[in-house]
GROMACS .gro file of C-alpha atoms in nm:
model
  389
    1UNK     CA    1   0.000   0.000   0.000
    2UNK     CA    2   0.098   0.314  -0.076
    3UNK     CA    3   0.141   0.569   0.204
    4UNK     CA    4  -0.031   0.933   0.167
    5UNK     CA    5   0.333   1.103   0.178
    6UNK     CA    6   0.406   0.912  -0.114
    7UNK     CA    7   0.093   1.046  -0.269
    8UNK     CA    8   0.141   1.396  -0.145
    9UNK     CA    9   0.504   1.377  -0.305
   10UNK     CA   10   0.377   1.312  -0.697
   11UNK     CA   11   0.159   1.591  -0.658
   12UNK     CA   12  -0.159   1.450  -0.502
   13UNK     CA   13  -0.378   1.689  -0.235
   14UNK     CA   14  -0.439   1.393   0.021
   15UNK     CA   15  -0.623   1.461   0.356
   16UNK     CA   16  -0.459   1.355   0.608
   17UNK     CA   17  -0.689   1.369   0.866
   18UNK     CA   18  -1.011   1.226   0.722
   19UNK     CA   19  -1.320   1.285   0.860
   20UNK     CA   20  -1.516   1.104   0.584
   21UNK     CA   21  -1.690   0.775   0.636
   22UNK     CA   22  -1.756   0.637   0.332
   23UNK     CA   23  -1.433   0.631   0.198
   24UNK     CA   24  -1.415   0.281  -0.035
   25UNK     CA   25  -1.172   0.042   0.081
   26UNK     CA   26  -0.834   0.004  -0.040
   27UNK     CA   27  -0.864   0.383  -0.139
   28UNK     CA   28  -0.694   0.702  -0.016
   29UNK     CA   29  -0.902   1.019   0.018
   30UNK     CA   30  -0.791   1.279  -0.166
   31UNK     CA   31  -0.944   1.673  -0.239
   32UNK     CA   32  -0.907   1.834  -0.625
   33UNK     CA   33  -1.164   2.140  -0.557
   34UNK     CA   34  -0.888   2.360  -0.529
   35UNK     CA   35  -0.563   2.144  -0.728
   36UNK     CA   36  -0.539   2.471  -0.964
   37UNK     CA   37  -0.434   2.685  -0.691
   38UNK     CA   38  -0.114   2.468  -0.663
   39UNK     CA   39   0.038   2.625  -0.972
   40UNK     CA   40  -0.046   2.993  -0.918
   41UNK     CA   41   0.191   3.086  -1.186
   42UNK     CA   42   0.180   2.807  -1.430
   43UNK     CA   43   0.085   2.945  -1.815
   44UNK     CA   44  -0.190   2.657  -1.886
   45UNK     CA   45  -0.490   2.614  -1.665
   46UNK     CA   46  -0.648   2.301  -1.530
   47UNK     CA   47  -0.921   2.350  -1.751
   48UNK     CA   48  -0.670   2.356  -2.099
   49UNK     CA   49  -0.459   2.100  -1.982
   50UNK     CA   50  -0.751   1.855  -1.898
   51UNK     CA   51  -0.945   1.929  -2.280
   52UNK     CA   52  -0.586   1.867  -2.448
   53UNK     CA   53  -0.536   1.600  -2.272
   54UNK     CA   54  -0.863   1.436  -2.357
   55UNK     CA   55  -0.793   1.545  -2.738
   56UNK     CA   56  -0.491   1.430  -2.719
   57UNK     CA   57  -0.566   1.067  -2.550
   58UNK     CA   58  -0.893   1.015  -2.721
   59UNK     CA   59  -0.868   1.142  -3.080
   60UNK     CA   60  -0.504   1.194  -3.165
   61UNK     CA   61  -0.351   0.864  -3.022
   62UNK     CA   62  -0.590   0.633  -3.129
   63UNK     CA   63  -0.573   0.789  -3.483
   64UNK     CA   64  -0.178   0.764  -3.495
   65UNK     CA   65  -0.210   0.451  -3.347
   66UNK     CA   66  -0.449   0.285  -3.686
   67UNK     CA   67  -0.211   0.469  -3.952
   68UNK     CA   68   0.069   0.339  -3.825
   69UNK     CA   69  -0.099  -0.025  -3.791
   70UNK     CA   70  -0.175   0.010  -4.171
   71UNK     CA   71   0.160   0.209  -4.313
   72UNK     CA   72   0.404   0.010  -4.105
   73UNK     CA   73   0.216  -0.379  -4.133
   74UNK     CA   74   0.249  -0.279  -4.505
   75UNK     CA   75   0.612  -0.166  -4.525
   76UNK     CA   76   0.713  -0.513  -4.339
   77UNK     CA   77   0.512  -0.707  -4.569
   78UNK     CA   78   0.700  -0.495  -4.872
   79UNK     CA   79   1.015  -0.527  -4.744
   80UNK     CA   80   1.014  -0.892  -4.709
   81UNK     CA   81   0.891  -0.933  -5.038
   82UNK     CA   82   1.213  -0.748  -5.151
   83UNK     CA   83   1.381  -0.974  -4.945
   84UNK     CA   84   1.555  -0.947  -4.563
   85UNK     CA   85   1.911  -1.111  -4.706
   86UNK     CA   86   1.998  -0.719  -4.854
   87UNK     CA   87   2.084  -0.547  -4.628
   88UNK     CA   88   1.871  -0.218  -4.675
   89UNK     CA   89   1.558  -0.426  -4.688
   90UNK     CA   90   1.696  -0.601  -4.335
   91UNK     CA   91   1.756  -0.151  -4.177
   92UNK     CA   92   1.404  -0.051  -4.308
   93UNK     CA   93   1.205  -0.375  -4.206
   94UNK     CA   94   1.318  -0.337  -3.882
   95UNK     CA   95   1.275   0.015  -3.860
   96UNK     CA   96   0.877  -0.055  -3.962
   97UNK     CA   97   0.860  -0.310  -3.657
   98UNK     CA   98   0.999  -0.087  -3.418
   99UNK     CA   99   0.787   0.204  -3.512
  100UNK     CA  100   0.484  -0.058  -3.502
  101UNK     CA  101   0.564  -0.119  -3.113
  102UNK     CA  102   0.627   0.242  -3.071
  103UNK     CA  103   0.292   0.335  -3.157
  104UNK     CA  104   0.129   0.022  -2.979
  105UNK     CA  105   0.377   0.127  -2.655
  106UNK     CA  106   0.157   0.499  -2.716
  107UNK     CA  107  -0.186   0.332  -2.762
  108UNK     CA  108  -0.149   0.079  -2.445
  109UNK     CA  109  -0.031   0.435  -2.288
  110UNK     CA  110  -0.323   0.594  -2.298
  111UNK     CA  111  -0.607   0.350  -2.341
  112UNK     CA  112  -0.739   0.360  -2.046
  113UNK     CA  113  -0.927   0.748  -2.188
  114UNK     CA  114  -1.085   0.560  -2.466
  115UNK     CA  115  -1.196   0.264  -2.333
  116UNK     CA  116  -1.350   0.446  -2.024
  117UNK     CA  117  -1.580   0.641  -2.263
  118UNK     CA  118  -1.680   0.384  -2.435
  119UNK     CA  119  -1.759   0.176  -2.039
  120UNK     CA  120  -1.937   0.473  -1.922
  121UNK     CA  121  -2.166   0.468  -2.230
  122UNK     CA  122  -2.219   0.150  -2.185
  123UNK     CA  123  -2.250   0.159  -1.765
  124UNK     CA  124  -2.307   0.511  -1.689
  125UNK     CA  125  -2.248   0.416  -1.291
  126UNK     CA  126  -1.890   0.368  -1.376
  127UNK     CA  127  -1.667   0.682  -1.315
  128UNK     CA  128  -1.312   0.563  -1.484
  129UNK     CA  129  -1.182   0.221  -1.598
  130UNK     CA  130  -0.907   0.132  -1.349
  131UNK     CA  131  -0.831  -0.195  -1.438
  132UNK     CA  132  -0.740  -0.135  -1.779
  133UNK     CA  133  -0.446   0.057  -1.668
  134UNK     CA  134  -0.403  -0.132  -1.367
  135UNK     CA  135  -0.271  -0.445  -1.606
  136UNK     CA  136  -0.071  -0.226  -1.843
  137UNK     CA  137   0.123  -0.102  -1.515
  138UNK     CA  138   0.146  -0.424  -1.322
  139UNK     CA  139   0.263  -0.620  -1.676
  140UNK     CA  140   0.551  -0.303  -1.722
  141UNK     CA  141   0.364  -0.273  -2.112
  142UNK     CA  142   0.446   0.111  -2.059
  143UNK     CA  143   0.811  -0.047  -2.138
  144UNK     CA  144   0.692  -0.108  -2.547
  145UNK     CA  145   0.735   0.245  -2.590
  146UNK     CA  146   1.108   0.170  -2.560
  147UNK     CA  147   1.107   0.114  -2.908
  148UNK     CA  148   1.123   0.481  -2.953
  149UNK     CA  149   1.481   0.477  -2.894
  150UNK     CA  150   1.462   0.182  -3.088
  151UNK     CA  151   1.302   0.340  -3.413
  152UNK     CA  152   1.605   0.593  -3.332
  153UNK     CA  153   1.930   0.433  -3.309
  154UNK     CA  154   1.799   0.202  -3.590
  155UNK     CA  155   1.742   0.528  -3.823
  156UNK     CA  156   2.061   0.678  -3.682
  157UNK     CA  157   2.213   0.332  -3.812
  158UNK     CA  158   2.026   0.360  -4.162
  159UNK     CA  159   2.195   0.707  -4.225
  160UNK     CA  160   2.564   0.603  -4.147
  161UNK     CA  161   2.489   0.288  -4.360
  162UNK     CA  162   2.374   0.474  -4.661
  163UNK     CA  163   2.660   0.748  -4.619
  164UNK     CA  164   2.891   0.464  -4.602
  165UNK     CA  165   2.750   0.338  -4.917
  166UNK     CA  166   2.790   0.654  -5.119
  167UNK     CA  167   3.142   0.736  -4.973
  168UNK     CA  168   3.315   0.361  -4.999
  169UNK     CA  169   3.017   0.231  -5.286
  170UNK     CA  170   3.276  -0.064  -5.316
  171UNK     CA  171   3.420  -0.149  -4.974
  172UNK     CA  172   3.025  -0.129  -4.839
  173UNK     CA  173   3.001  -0.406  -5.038
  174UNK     CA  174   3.212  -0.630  -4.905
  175UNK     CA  175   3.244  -0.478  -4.532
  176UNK     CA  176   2.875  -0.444  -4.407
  177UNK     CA  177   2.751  -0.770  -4.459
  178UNK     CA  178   2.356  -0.812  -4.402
  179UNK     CA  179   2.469  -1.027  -4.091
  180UNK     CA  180   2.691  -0.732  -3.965
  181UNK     CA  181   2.417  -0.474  -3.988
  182UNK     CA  182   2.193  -0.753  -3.799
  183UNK     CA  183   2.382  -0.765  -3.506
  184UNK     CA  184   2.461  -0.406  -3.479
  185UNK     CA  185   2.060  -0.298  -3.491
  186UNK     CA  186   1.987  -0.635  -3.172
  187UNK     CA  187   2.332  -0.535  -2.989
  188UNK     CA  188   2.235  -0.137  -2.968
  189UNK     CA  189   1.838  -0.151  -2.955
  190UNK     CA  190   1.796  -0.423  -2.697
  191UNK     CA  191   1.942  -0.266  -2.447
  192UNK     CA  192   1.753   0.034  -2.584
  193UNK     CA  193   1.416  -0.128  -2.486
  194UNK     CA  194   1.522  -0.335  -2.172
  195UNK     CA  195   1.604  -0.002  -2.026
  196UNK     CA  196   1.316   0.176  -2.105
  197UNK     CA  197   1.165  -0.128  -1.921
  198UNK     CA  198   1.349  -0.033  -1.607
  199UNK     CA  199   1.196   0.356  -1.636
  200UNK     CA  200   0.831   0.216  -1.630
  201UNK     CA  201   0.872   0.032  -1.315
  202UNK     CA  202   0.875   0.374  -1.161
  203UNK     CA  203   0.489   0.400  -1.194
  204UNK     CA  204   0.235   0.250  -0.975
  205UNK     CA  205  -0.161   0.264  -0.965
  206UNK     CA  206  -0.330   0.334  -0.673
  207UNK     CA  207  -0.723   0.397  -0.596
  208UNK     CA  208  -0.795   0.747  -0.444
  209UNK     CA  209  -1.145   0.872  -0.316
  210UNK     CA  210  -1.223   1.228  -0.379
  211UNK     CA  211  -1.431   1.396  -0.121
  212UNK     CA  212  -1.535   1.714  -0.307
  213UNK     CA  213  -1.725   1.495  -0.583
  214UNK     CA  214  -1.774   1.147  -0.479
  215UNK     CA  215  -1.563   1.011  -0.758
  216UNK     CA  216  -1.348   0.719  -0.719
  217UNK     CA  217  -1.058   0.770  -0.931
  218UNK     CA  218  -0.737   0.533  -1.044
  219UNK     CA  219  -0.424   0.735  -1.070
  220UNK     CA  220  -0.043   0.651  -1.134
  221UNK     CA  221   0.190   0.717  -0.864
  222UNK     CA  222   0.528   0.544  -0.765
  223UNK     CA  223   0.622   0.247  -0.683
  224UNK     CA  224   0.860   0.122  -0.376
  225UNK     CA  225   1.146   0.041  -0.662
  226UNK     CA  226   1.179   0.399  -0.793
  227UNK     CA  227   1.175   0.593  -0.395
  228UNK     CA  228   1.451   0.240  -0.342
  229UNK     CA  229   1.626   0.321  -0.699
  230UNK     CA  230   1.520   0.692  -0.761
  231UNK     CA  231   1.873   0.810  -0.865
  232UNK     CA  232   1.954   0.552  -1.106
  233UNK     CA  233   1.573   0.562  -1.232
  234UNK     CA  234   1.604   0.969  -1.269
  235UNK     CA  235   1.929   0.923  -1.435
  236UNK     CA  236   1.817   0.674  -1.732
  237UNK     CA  237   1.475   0.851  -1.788
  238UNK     CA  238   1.655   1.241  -1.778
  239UNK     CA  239   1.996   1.188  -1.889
  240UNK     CA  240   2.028   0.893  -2.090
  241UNK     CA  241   1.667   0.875  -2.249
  242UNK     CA  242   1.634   1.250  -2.249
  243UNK     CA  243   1.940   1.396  -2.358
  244UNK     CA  244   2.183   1.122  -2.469
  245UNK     CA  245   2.029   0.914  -2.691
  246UNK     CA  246   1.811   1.198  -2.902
  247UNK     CA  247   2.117   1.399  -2.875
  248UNK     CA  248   2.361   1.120  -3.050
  249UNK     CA  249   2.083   1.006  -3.295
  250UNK     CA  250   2.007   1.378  -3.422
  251UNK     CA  251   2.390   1.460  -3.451
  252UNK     CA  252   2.449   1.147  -3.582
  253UNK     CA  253   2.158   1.174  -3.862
  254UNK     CA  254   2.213   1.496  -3.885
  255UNK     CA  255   2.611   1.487  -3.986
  256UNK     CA  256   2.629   1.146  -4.227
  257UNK     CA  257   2.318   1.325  -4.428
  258UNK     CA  258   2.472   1.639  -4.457
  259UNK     CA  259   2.807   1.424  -4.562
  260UNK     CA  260   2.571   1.170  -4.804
  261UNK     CA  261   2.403   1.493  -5.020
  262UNK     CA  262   2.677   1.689  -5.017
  263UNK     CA  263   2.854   1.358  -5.178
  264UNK     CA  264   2.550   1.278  -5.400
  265UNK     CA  265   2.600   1.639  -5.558
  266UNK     CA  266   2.936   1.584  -5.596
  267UNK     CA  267   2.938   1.228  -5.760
  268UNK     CA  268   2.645   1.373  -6.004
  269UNK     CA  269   2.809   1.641  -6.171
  270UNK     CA  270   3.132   1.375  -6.201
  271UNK     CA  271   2.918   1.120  -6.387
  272UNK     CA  272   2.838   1.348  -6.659
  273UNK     CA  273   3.224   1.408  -6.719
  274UNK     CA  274   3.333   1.020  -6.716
  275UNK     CA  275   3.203   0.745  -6.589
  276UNK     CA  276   3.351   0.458  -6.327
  277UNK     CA  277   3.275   0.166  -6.195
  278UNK     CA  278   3.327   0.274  -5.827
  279UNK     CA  279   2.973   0.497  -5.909
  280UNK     CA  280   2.643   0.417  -5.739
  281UNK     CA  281   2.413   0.234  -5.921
  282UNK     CA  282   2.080   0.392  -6.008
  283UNK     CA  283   1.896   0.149  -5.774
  284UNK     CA  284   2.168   0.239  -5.465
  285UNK     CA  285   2.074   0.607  -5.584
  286UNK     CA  286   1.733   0.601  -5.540
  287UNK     CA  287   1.755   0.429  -5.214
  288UNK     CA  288   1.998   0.718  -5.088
  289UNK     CA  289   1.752   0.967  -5.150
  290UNK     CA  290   1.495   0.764  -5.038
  291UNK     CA  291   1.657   0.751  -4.666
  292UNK     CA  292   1.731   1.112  -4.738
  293UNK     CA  293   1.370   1.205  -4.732
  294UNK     CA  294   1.345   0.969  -4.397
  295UNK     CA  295   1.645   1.157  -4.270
  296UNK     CA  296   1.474   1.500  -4.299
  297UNK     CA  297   1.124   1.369  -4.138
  298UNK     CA  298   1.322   1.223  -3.860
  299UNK     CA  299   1.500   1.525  -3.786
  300UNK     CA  300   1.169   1.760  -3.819
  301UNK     CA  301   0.991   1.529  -3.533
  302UNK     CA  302   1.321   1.483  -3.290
  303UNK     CA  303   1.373   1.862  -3.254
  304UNK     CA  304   1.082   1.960  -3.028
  305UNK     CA  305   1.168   1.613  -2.783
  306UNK     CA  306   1.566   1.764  -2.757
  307UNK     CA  307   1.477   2.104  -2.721
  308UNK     CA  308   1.226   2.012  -2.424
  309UNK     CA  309   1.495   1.852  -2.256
  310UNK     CA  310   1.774   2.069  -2.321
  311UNK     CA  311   1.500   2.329  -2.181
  312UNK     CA  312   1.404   2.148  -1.836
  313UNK     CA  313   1.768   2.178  -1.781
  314UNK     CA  314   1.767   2.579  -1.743
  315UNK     CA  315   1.408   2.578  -1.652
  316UNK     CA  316   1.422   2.368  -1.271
  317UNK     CA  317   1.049   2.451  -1.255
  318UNK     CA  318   0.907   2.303  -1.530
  319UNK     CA  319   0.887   1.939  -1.441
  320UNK     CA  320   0.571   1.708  -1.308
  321UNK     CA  321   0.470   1.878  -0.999
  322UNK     CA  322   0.672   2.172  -1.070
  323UNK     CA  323   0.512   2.520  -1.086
  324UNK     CA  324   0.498   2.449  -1.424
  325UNK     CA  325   0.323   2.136  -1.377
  326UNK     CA  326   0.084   2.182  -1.661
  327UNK     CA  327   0.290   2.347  -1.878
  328UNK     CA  328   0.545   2.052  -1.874
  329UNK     CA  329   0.264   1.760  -1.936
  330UNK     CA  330   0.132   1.949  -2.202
  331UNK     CA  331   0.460   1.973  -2.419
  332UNK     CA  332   0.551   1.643  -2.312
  333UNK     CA  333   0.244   1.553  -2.528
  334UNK     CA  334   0.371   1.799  -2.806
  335UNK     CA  335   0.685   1.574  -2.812
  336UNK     CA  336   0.505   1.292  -2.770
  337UNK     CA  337   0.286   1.398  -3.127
  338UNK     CA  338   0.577   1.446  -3.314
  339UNK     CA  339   0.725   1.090  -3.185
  340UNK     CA  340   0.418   0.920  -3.321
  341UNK     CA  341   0.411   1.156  -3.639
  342UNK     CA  342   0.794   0.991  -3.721
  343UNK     CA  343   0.639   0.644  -3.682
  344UNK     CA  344   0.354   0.665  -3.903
  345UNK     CA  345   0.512   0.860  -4.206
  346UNK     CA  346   0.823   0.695  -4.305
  347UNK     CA  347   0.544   0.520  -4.557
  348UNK     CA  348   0.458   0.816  -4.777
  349UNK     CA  349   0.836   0.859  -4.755
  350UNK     CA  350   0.894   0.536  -4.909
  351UNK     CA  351   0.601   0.542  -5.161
  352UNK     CA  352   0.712   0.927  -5.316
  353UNK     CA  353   1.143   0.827  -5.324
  354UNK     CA  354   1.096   0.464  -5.387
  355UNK     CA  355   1.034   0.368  -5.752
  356UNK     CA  356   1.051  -0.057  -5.634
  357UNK     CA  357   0.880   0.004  -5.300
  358UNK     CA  358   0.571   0.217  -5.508
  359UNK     CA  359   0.587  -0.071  -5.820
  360UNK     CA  360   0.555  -0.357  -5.523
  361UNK     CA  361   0.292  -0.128  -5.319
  362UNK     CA  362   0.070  -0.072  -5.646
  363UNK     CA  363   0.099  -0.402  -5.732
  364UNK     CA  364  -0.070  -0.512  -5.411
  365UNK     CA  365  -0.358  -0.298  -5.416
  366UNK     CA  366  -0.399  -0.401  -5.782
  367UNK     CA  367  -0.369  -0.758  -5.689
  368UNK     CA  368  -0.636  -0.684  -5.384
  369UNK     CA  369  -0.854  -0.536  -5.655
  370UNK     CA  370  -0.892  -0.768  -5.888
  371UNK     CA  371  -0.915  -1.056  -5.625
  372UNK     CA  372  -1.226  -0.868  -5.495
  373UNK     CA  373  -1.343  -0.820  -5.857
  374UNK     CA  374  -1.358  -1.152  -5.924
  375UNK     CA  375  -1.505  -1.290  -5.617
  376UNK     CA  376  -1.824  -1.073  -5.690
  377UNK     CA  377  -1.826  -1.136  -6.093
  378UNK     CA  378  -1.953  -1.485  -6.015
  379UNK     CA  379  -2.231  -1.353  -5.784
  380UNK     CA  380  -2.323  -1.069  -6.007
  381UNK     CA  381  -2.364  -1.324  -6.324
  382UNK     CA  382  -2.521  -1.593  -6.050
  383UNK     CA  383  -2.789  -1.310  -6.007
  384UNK     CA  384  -2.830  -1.236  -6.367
  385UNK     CA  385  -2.927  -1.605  -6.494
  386UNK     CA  386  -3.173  -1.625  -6.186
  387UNK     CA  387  -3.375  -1.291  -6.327
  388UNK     CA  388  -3.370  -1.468  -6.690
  389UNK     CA  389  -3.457  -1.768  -6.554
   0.00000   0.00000   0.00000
């Protein structure tokens, strides 16, 4: 059980002297008439915060959450048509997949909104949907959206990869064998995720009773291993999560895209004096640019996530349960937007730069078409000899 200094330390008004009878058991009484008045000179109100919030939870995650089930499930299938023994097809395919858990990470994040609505249509008597979240916490699911970092280091990996290709087009051949670049994407993102694991444990769920309304309410707090392991918790989710990783990734795509047009300009205006055999193919061009254009949407989304951090640094207020408590959550969910953005769109990315990925794409949806066309021809002419008939 949680104690109510725990509570009062993440933020919660609990009363510690009760003098309520009918609080339920197993739940701590707490009062929320007056929670505004703890950040006097925060910029976003209670009222904003809680209507983006419900946006946010309700309409944009769940809608991230089905475009990336349909743009990444069909950039695996594509790139396994292609074939996982090349090497680019091996980087992209397992970018897809970790952007797929990213997003499902996201959705088991904030389910709990949805599905509540959807309970208290159904049973008005219920006020929020505790267990939902209750399982995601107590199963450490919040860990899934590890694969952010994942989706990361794996693009950060992409963009040396392809640099390396235009710079060395014949050593990349023979040096980054499709078994090399498979153990370099497991030995950096697994530990990637398995940390991210150890972050979530921080959060609890405990049942708290609020005497103002009546409402019975299911809210994440922490648990004994983060006050036992707060420092080393603190340090992966702030420094390492928050600053190194997103730091190294952006410099990292940043610099070997810079390096890979720069070279692409440079090898183009050679071809049309002479031509080599050290030059990229037209297929290893396209697939430059391609990653190029994935580059530059990685980039876009990262920016707001490093610039939040790099803020909270010179800004010791804005934190959870800082006077900028609202403030913080809400551009946590900014960042949080643009994380889900990145792992939905590397599709349209794909289907504008990549001539094979668009052919094999098209080529689906044609073969879905006429599939469907000719499982209702038969009806259709079934229907047509009954009327003669």
């Amino acid at each position: 059980m949680v104690s109510k200094t725990e509570l009062s330390t993440f933020g919660l008004n609990v009363v510690h002297n009760s003098t309520v009878s009918n609080v339920p058991e197993g739940c701590v009484e707490v009062n929320t008439y007056n929670l505004s008045d703890q950040y006097p000179d925060d910029l976003v109100s209670q009222e904003t915060f809680l209507t983006l919030s419900s946006i946010h939870s309700g309409v944009v995650v769940p809608t991230f959450f089905l475009i990336s089930v349909s743009t990444n499930t069909i950039n695996m299938i594509v790139f396994y048509k292609h074939g996982l023994r090349e090497r680019f097809n091996l980087c992209v395919f397992c970018l897809a997949f970790a952007d797929f858990m990213n997003l499902s990470g996201a959705f088991l994040s904030y389910v709990q909104l949805p599905t509540s609505i959807i309970v208290k249509a159904i049973t008005p008597d219920t006020t929020t949907l505790g267990p939902v979240m209750k399982g995601v916490l107590d199963y450490h699911l919040l860990g899934f959206n590890g694969f952010n970092w994942a989706s990361q280091l794996i693009t950060a990996i992409v963009a040396c990869e392809r640099c390396y290709c235009v710079v060395r087009p014949l050593k990349s051949q023979t040096v980054l064998s499709t078994k090399t670049m498979a153990g370099i994407i497991f030995t950096v993102c697994i530990p990637a995720v398995a940390g991210f694991f150890i972050v979530t444990s921080r959060w609890n769920q405990v049942c708290t009773f609020d005497s103002s309304t009546g409402s019975i309410t299911f809210v994440p707090t922490a648990t004994k291993f983060y006050l036992q392991n707060r420092q080393l918790v603190d340090i992966l989710n702030g420094t390492v999560y928050g600053l190194a990783l997103p730091g190294f990734c952006m410099t990292v795509v940043t610099v070997m895209t810079i390096i890979t047009v720069v070279k692409l300009k440079q090898m183009a205006k050679w071809r049309e004096t002479t031509s080599s055999a050290g030059a990229l193919s037209a297929k290893e061009v396209g697939l430059t640019r391609m990653l190029v254009g994935t580059s530059a949407l990685f980039i876009s989304c990262a920016t707001p996530a490093l610039t939040l951090f790099t803020a909270i640094l010179f800004v010791p207020g804005l934190r959870l349960s800082g006077p900028y408590n609202y403030t913080f959550s809400v551009l946590i969910k900014v960042y949080e937007i643009t994380s889900l953005i990145n792992s939905s769109f590397n599709f349209f990315v794909y289907y504008k730069f990549g001539t094979k990925f668009r052919e094999t794409v098209n080529k689906m949806c044609h073969c879905a078409t006429t599939c469907k066309s000719k499982q209702t021809a038969p009806r259709q002419r079934n229907r047509s000899s009954t009327i003669r008939f």
